[in-house]
Amino acid sequence: EAEGREDFEYIITIEPLVFLDPLLSAVGGVDGIVNGTVEVVEGSDLTLSCDGNSNNTASLEPIYQWFDDSGNDLTVIANEPPHNLVLNDISRDTSGEYVCRNTLDDNPKVRMTSVTVNVLYSPKVLSITPENTTLIEGSTLTFNCSYDANPAPNVTWGQNMSSIDTSDSNFNIVTEETYSLLEVTFANINYSGVYGCSIDNGIPPSDVSNGVNIIVQVAPDPVFDLTAPSNDITSDSIKLAW
């Protein structure tokens, strides 16, 4: 080495870029985002927020944008996190998946995180069948109460404004997500009356169906000791007694 010359060694450490899926949060939902889903009551407002999740040591410009589950862009591109998607006066048609997409400038990687919006709404009775009818004692009839609700409602069947006694073997109830069936064996005249369903899922208001009037016809008691006194018999009539 030449006299008086000094050699220097420079060590440069480049930290690898950590670029992860964006972080999502929600304001206005029932319980925030739980297992990738946020529940919100119809008519409410909801704000979905998308934030970065990288060390970005290279100072690359972040790009954020929100999309729906059909790939339609819902917001303009933003460079400053968090990037919000505001949904006002939500209707049940708003239910679905929403995706926040994040890229970093010229970095070819794309990171996405999705959230499912589940819109809750009050129950509505759509129909009850059959219509008013008359039956013979001992007949069986099935009522069908159909409804729309989210979440699925609790269903109560009633007869003459009182809840049906489900321990009565002449009643059989089957309830599904969108309808409830009540099968009734009209054992006697006590089962005559007005039948209906009421539904409630905790989101007011609840709803009640129209009433269906059922008349049970009962056969007359058998006749015993039938007589026809001779003085009650004429050429064109007879008077019976028992």
XYZ file of C-alpha atoms in Angstrom:
242
model
C 0.000 0.000 0.000
C 1.093 3.517 -0.656
C 2.384 5.347 2.345
C -0.292 7.415 4.089
C -3.267 5.740 2.376
C -6.126 4.360 4.426
C -8.713 1.806 3.217
C -12.324 1.956 4.479
C -14.915 -0.821 4.382
C -18.590 0.167 4.354
C -21.264 -2.356 5.392
C -24.829 -1.532 4.329
C -27.660 -3.617 5.796
C -30.838 -3.710 3.718
C -33.854 -4.808 5.694
C -36.168 -6.995 3.611
C -39.554 -5.502 2.816
C -42.316 -6.972 4.940
C -45.530 -6.521 2.989
C -48.574 -8.173 4.557
C -52.319 -8.148 3.958
C -53.944 -4.848 5.005
C -55.659 -4.553 8.375
C -59.410 -3.904 8.505
C -61.611 -2.407 11.206
C -65.239 -1.297 11.380
C -67.180 1.462 13.111
C -70.963 1.235 13.358
C -71.354 -2.545 13.384
C -72.917 -4.583 16.177
C -69.660 -6.092 17.495
C -66.966 -4.972 15.057
C -65.364 -7.506 12.723
C -65.641 -11.044 14.095
C -64.190 -13.943 12.096
C -64.162 -11.840 8.935
C -67.785 -10.690 9.275
C -69.346 -7.494 10.560
C -73.047 -7.376 11.436
C -74.980 -4.127 11.090
C -78.661 -3.294 11.557
C -80.541 -2.084 8.490
C -80.777 1.722 8.376
C -77.503 2.205 10.255
C -74.230 3.686 8.985
C -71.044 1.647 8.695
C -67.446 2.714 8.111
C -64.908 0.110 6.985
C -61.302 1.168 7.496
C -58.265 -0.267 5.682
C -54.761 0.303 7.028
C -51.272 -0.709 5.879
C -49.393 -3.670 7.282
C -45.790 -3.386 6.094
C -42.485 -1.936 7.279
C -42.119 -0.040 3.949
C -38.471 0.847 4.663
C -37.959 1.737 1.021
C -40.569 4.508 1.343
C -42.589 3.086 -1.503
C -45.863 4.918 -2.088
C -48.799 2.816 -0.839
C -51.941 2.523 -2.939
C -55.286 1.569 -1.350
C -58.674 0.935 -2.918
C -61.990 -0.720 -1.932
C -63.913 -3.146 -4.173
C -67.165 -5.109 -3.920
C -67.462 -8.863 -4.459
C -68.053 -8.309 -8.186
C -64.760 -6.444 -8.579
C -66.339 -3.010 -8.956
C -64.238 -0.227 -7.456
C -66.100 1.596 -4.697
C -63.567 4.274 -3.815
C -60.924 6.345 -5.522
C -57.282 5.390 -5.015
C -55.789 6.677 -1.784
C -52.148 6.906 -0.717
C -52.564 7.764 2.937
C -53.873 5.052 5.285
C -56.312 4.437 6.739
C -58.559 4.395 3.683
C -62.248 4.404 4.606
C -65.313 3.032 2.862
C -68.428 4.748 4.241
C -71.803 3.008 3.826
C -74.737 5.200 4.886
C -78.338 4.168 5.634
C -77.544 0.524 4.928
C -80.195 -1.700 3.338
C -80.302 -5.490 3.170
C -79.068 -5.253 -0.430
C -75.760 -3.987 0.976
C -74.977 -7.456 2.356
C -71.956 -9.041 0.714
C -68.175 -9.151 0.616
C -65.980 -6.043 0.489
C -62.276 -6.144 -0.372
C -59.480 -3.677 0.388
C -56.555 -3.984 -2.030
C -53.119 -2.617 -1.187
C -50.056 -2.258 -3.428
C -46.743 -0.466 -2.968
C -45.726 1.776 -5.851
C -43.822 -0.348 -8.400
C -43.826 -3.465 -6.243
C -45.650 -6.177 -8.235
C -47.189 -7.765 -5.160
C -50.850 -7.161 -4.361
C -52.251 -7.697 -0.886
C -55.984 -7.954 -0.185
C -58.201 -8.440 2.851
C -61.943 -8.989 2.685
C -64.814 -8.521 5.102
C -68.373 -9.809 4.828
C -71.140 -7.357 5.719
C -74.213 -9.099 7.142
C -77.200 -6.733 7.316
C -79.720 -7.598 10.028
C -83.365 -6.555 9.628
C -86.698 -6.927 11.392
C -89.057 -9.790 10.518
C -91.977 -9.551 8.100
C -94.757 -12.108 7.639
C -95.190 -12.724 3.919
C -98.245 -14.986 4.014
C -100.245 -17.488 6.004
C -102.244 -20.307 4.446
C -104.846 -21.734 4.132
C -107.688 -19.191 4.191
C -110.767 -19.406 6.410
C -112.250 -22.876 6.136
C -114.698 -25.378 7.648
C -113.612 -28.892 8.628
C -115.168 -32.083 9.865
C -114.314 -33.203 13.377
C -111.185 -35.393 13.286
C -109.726 -33.735 10.164
C -106.064 -32.655 9.957
C -104.934 -29.328 8.512
C -101.460 -27.783 8.087
C -100.963 -24.015 8.370
C -97.956 -22.417 6.640
C -96.557 -19.111 7.899
C -93.828 -17.754 5.572
C -91.633 -14.785 6.460
C -88.466 -12.819 5.705
C -86.032 -11.942 8.484
C -82.345 -11.798 9.369
C -81.550 -13.399 11.695
C -84.229 -16.075 11.483
C -87.032 -15.269 13.945
C -88.608 -17.063 16.840
C -92.110 -18.132 15.789
C -95.121 -18.360 18.091
C -98.385 -19.924 16.928
C -101.625 -18.859 18.543
C -105.268 -19.875 18.752
C -107.842 -17.275 19.769
C -105.140 -14.790 20.908
C -103.439 -17.350 23.196
C -100.211 -19.245 22.551
C -100.725 -22.825 21.469
C -99.993 -25.483 24.044
C -97.185 -27.393 22.342
C -97.591 -30.273 24.808
C -100.975 -31.027 23.190
C -100.416 -34.012 20.883
C -102.975 -32.590 18.437
C -100.494 -29.812 17.582
C -97.242 -30.373 15.694
C -94.917 -27.456 14.817
C -91.960 -27.491 12.414
C -89.999 -24.237 12.018
C -87.375 -23.497 9.351
C -85.395 -20.370 8.399
C -88.099 -18.906 6.118
C -91.319 -20.623 7.196
C -93.090 -22.435 10.002
C -95.684 -25.207 9.739
C -98.440 -25.923 12.250
C -100.258 -29.234 11.825
C -103.505 -29.466 13.756
C -105.726 -32.485 14.279
C -109.158 -31.040 14.931
C -110.186 -33.617 17.489
C -113.298 -31.738 18.615
C -115.089 -28.417 18.522
C -112.633 -26.922 21.052
C -110.104 -26.639 18.233
C -112.315 -24.209 16.334
C -111.131 -20.622 16.353
C -108.767 -18.082 14.826
C -105.194 -19.260 14.182
C -102.154 -17.103 13.428
C -98.402 -16.740 13.812
C -96.232 -14.020 15.363
C -92.496 -13.579 14.715
C -89.686 -11.774 16.536
C -85.920 -11.790 15.955
C -84.879 -9.108 18.427
C -84.842 -6.319 15.818
C -88.024 -4.238 16.176
C -90.698 -4.226 15.140
C -91.983 -7.786 15.434
C -94.814 -8.873 13.126
C -98.090 -10.790 13.328
C -99.986 -12.579 10.564
C -103.623 -12.191 9.695
C -105.933 -14.578 11.509
C -107.350 -17.697 9.846
C -110.794 -18.712 11.100
C -111.387 -22.450 11.347
C -114.864 -23.875 12.047
C -115.060 -27.493 13.166
C -118.321 -29.256 12.366
C -119.297 -31.958 14.823
C -121.617 -34.833 13.947
C -124.813 -34.952 16.071
C -125.116 -37.487 18.858
C -126.804 -40.759 17.883
C -130.546 -41.009 18.523
C -131.832 -43.516 21.084
C -135.395 -44.550 22.017
C -136.948 -43.030 18.936
C -140.771 -43.170 19.065
C -143.679 -42.069 16.888
C -146.876 -41.797 18.922
C -149.891 -42.864 16.883
C -151.712 -39.627 17.518
C -148.780 -37.722 15.923
C -149.045 -39.585 12.632
C -151.103 -38.095 9.822
C -151.439 -38.846 6.145
C -148.686 -36.406 5.198
C -146.500 -36.093 8.337
C -145.077 -37.888 11.308
C -143.816 -36.463 14.566
C -140.842 -38.228 16.116
C -139.795 -38.092 19.743
C -136.766 -39.279 21.712
